[in-house]
Each structure stands twice: as structure tokens, then as C-alpha cells.
């Protein structure tokens, strides 16, 4: 292991640790991380960011699938939506890419309101997105399972995205049923964007799935592990009557699991900032707070049902704190790690990290 590899490895470890802090204390994030880390073999956020850097070029479309509609109010939650907007900004800054949010119709208003917070123009016509600078797109994907395949084919008839990233997007189980966290059937509420996901995977598009429970697109990648340890995911454990469990059937080439999906997405953006040596790629704390407020005022709710700004029960202060720690840890490595040059060689020579790299 060389010096640059060791630094990158440990920055990745820092980001994975931060996105999996467990303030609630019931441990699901730790369960998921053990499975996803074993499957991926290296720090999750950094691995996914490296694949984006290898793949995405200027003017490339990147699809971002997001938007989970919650019971009992039948309103979309903030988790997934907030970080997807910020990820769109990061992709523009990092690559000059053309991000497109794919979400249920319920989320479109919030997406359009939040676009100005991240400094991007927003259009529903994807050709316009490709033509104009500092632009992103939004597309309301169907909730009708009978129309989903046709709509997916139509979306990519002219050009394929270079990557697709799913952030807290609902995924159907092996019976085609979509569930909320505790196993209720929410199929009628959710966009069937996993149909688009599967089509893009078949066509060889780089795919990255971010989730925090198991009922999101891509979490079938570690399905056996999730069924064994996460409640409601196993056969017969859901409460809707389908008896198929909440586990999403879809899989991904790259998965990121975190305490909440937004934190996983922030880890991905921080890893991009590190690899590109540009801290502007990861938003600042002020933008985090502002977009949470705007998302809340635009009709999105916290997982708890509250109308106050919150992501999976975590308030603005908690979320800005996570962003701040990610920024500080990453910025230090970008700007000051050479101050510790005298340590890298002796540490590498002792062999501890060589063994870690080979064993992961």
C-alpha cells in the first residue's frame, strides 16, 4: 500500500463512520454496514465516488432516483430528496454533468423550489437541460406499474445516462409489493422507478444505490444479510398480507448504507470532493440548513410526520453537524495531510494496513 492509497483509505473510513453514527441506538445502521462493507470490500462512499470519477464526463446525463411517499399523510419525506438536490449540484461542479431527478409527481414542486437553493436552473425538458449551463432536470415517474416499462424505455430512447444513483427510492419486493419501514403496503403511493433502474442496469449503466433500511432500491445486494438481521424484511414478516417481507428485490453494483440515506449521500459527495481536491463540491452547513427549510416549506415532511425541517427524525442542527464533520475531516486531508508525511512511510512499513487492504 502506497502513501496515497493509505490516505484515501482512511478518509473513506472516516466518511463511512460519520454516515453511520447511531444516535438512535438500535443498531440497524451497524447491521447494514457490516453486510454492505463485506459485499463491497472497501470503504463504501469512496468506492462509489471513484467509479463516478472514472465514468462521468462533461455533459453526461446522470439520473438520480429518489422520493419516498409516507403514510399516514401520503406526503413525501425529506430523506433522499434533500441530498439528491445537493448531489445534483455536486455532479455539476465535479464533472459538468447534467443531473436529472426522477421522482414521484408529489415531489416535483419541492424539487423546483430547492433548485434555486443549490444554484441550478431546472427544466422538465431534458434536451433543454443538456443545452443550457448550470442546469438540472426533473421527471415525474409513473406510479402505474403497467406503464412503468414503457416510460422507462421512452426516457432513454435518445440518450443513456452515464450513471444512475438511487437515494432512498422505494424498491418492490420479489412479489412486486412496495412497503414502508414497518411492513405496510404503500405500492399505490410510490413511483415505480425501480423498473427504470433495472433497465439501466441491463444496459450496463454505472449504478449506485443508497439506503438505510432494506426496502429501498438496490438493497437486495445484501438480501440474505438483511433478512437475517433486520426486522420486517424476511418472508412472512411484513404486515400487509403479501407475506413477502419488506426487502427490495433489486440489486446494485455499488451500495452505500447509512443511518439515513441523506448521510450516505453526503459521504459520497465528500468523497468526490476529496478525489477532485475541491471542497466546493461538498456543500457548506448554511446550504444544508437552507435547503432543509425550503424542502419543509415546499411540502416535504420528516419521517416522524412533523412539518418542521427534519430528516429521519434528525433536526437541522444534527444534519449540519454531520456535514460540518465531513467537511472538516475531508478538507484536512486535502489541505494539510502533507504535514504528517514523516508518519506515512513508517506506518505503511509496519504492515497493518497492508493486511487490512488484503482482507477487505
XYZ file of C-alpha atoms in Angstrom, residues 39-243:
205
model
C -20.046 -7.112 -0.078
C -18.122 -4.091 -1.380
C -14.780 -4.906 0.257
C -13.659 -1.329 0.940
C -14.997 1.986 2.270
C -18.394 2.433 0.647
C -18.601 6.128 -0.165
C -15.053 6.328 -1.523
C -15.528 3.232 -3.672
C -18.659 4.639 -5.293
C -17.064 8.072 -5.771
C -14.091 6.524 -7.557
C -16.392 4.775 -10.008
C -18.161 8.080 -10.715
C -14.807 9.770 -11.363
C -13.869 7.006 -13.789
C -17.188 7.160 -15.638
C -18.930 10.546 -15.675
C -17.778 13.123 -18.219
C -18.783 16.684 -19.047
C -22.342 16.973 -20.437
C -23.222 13.398 -19.379
C -26.713 12.795 -18.057
C -26.853 11.310 -14.559
C -30.210 10.034 -13.291
C -30.935 10.418 -9.566
C -33.851 8.257 -8.403
C -35.494 9.417 -5.178
C -38.756 10.220 -3.397
C -40.486 8.030 -0.786
C -44.138 8.844 -0.021
C -45.125 8.142 3.593
C -48.220 7.073 5.460
C -50.460 8.194 7.060
C -50.364 11.664 5.466
C -49.464 10.332 1.991
C -46.761 13.009 1.668
C -43.120 12.535 0.534
C -40.389 12.531 3.140
C -37.325 14.761 3.195
C -34.786 11.931 3.429
C -33.460 11.232 -0.042
C -34.944 14.370 -1.554
C -32.668 16.819 0.265
C -29.404 15.062 -0.525
C -30.458 14.334 -4.117
C -30.731 18.060 -4.783
C -27.333 18.658 -3.225
C -25.891 15.722 -5.167
C -27.155 17.326 -8.377
C -25.113 20.390 -7.509
C -22.041 18.280 -6.718
C -22.247 16.468 -10.064
C -22.380 19.769 -11.922
C -19.367 21.135 -10.024
C -17.326 17.921 -10.150
C -17.934 16.876 -13.744
C -20.014 19.462 -15.591
C -22.671 16.736 -15.682
C -26.395 17.088 -16.340
C -28.268 15.616 -13.346
C -31.929 14.622 -13.639
C -34.108 13.923 -10.600
C -36.511 11.021 -11.214
C -39.232 11.122 -8.554
C -42.978 10.798 -7.945
C -45.180 13.679 -9.066
C -45.685 14.543 -5.390
C -42.065 15.696 -5.159
C -41.771 17.873 -8.264
C -42.848 21.109 -6.594
C -40.221 20.714 -3.872
C -37.541 19.834 -6.417
C -38.254 23.014 -8.368
C -38.229 25.146 -5.213
C -34.970 23.623 -3.967
C -33.148 24.003 -7.297
C -32.552 27.684 -6.645
C -31.032 26.882 -3.242
C -28.345 24.750 -4.913
C -27.822 27.352 -7.642
C -29.196 25.423 -10.611
C -31.806 26.160 -13.261
C -34.368 23.392 -13.592
C -36.255 22.099 -16.612
C -38.576 19.207 -17.362
C -37.366 19.021 -20.982
C -34.129 17.021 -20.901
C -32.864 18.441 -24.194
C -33.001 21.903 -22.645
C -31.053 20.605 -19.651
C -28.341 19.358 -21.988
C -28.157 22.622 -23.895
C -28.023 25.141 -21.046
C -25.312 25.662 -18.393
C -25.841 25.185 -14.669
C -28.985 23.187 -15.369
C -30.676 20.128 -13.940
C -33.800 18.212 -14.893
C -36.780 16.698 -13.143
C -39.078 13.946 -14.358
C -42.162 12.664 -12.566
C -42.076 8.887 -12.967
C -45.308 6.932 -13.132
C -46.912 5.153 -10.194
C -48.728 2.824 -12.607
C -46.870 -0.482 -12.817
C -48.463 -1.196 -16.210
C -46.913 1.962 -17.673
C -43.523 1.810 -15.993
C -41.645 -0.229 -18.611
C -42.914 1.906 -21.475
C -41.997 5.116 -19.663
C -38.538 3.810 -18.806
C -37.866 2.948 -22.449
C -39.118 6.373 -23.540
C -36.812 8.188 -21.111
C -33.697 6.643 -22.621
C -34.762 6.429 -26.268
C -32.443 9.261 -27.332
C -29.524 9.010 -24.911
C -28.402 6.874 -21.988
C -27.216 8.408 -18.736
C -23.640 7.558 -17.836
C -24.716 6.735 -14.275
C -27.824 6.187 -12.179
C -27.840 6.856 -8.433
C -30.732 5.835 -6.210
C -31.155 7.709 -2.925
C -33.906 6.433 -0.607
C -36.060 5.357 -3.549
C -38.643 2.661 -2.776
C -37.993 -0.784 -4.176
C -40.532 -3.562 -4.638
C -40.018 -6.943 -3.002
C -39.836 -10.137 -5.057
C -43.655 -10.149 -5.302
C -43.777 -6.608 -6.686
C -45.068 -5.032 -3.446
C -43.624 -1.796 -2.049
C -43.507 -1.440 1.743
C -42.872 1.224 4.311
C -40.464 0.668 7.190
C -42.833 -1.416 9.312
C -44.241 -3.579 6.534
C -47.376 -1.793 5.322
C -48.183 -1.924 1.608
C -47.536 1.502 0.024
C -47.477 0.336 -3.600
C -50.139 2.774 -4.776
C -48.195 5.739 -3.360
C -44.789 5.089 -4.886
C -43.207 5.801 -8.263
C -42.163 2.583 -9.985
C -38.684 3.891 -10.716
C -37.071 0.551 -9.916
C -38.307 -0.546 -13.357
C -36.104 2.175 -14.864
C -33.277 1.100 -12.556
C -33.407 -2.473 -13.834
C -33.458 -1.346 -17.464
C -30.397 0.850 -16.974
C -28.575 -1.958 -15.179
C -29.299 -4.291 -18.100
C -27.746 -1.729 -20.431
C -24.577 -1.594 -18.374
C -25.037 1.841 -16.819
C -22.998 2.529 -13.682
C -25.393 2.149 -10.751
C -25.064 3.229 -7.121
C -27.803 2.567 -4.544
C -28.057 4.389 -1.219
C -30.373 3.099 1.509
C -30.863 2.922 5.261
C -33.212 0.005 5.962
C -33.669 -2.572 3.210
C -36.870 -1.529 1.434
C -35.005 0.795 -0.931
C -33.802 0.176 -4.489
C -30.603 -1.878 -4.573
C -30.702 -3.331 -1.076
C -31.266 -6.832 -2.420
C -27.494 -6.795 -2.983
C -27.116 -7.856 0.642
C -30.514 -9.507 0.872
C -29.502 -12.588 2.850
C -27.805 -10.471 5.491
C -30.730 -8.059 5.753
C -33.335 -10.831 6.014
C -31.379 -12.457 8.806
C -30.988 -9.378 10.991
C -33.365 -6.518 10.036
C -36.996 -6.699 11.278
C -39.910 -6.980 8.808
C -37.657 -7.884 5.862
C -37.981 -11.662 5.977
C -40.638 -13.897 4.479
C -43.919 -13.502 6.353
C -42.684 -10.563 8.475
C -44.492 -7.714 6.719
C -47.994 -6.832 7.948
C -49.677 -6.197 4.600
C -50.716 -9.735 3.772
C -48.348 -10.390 0.853
C -46.051 -12.306 3.235
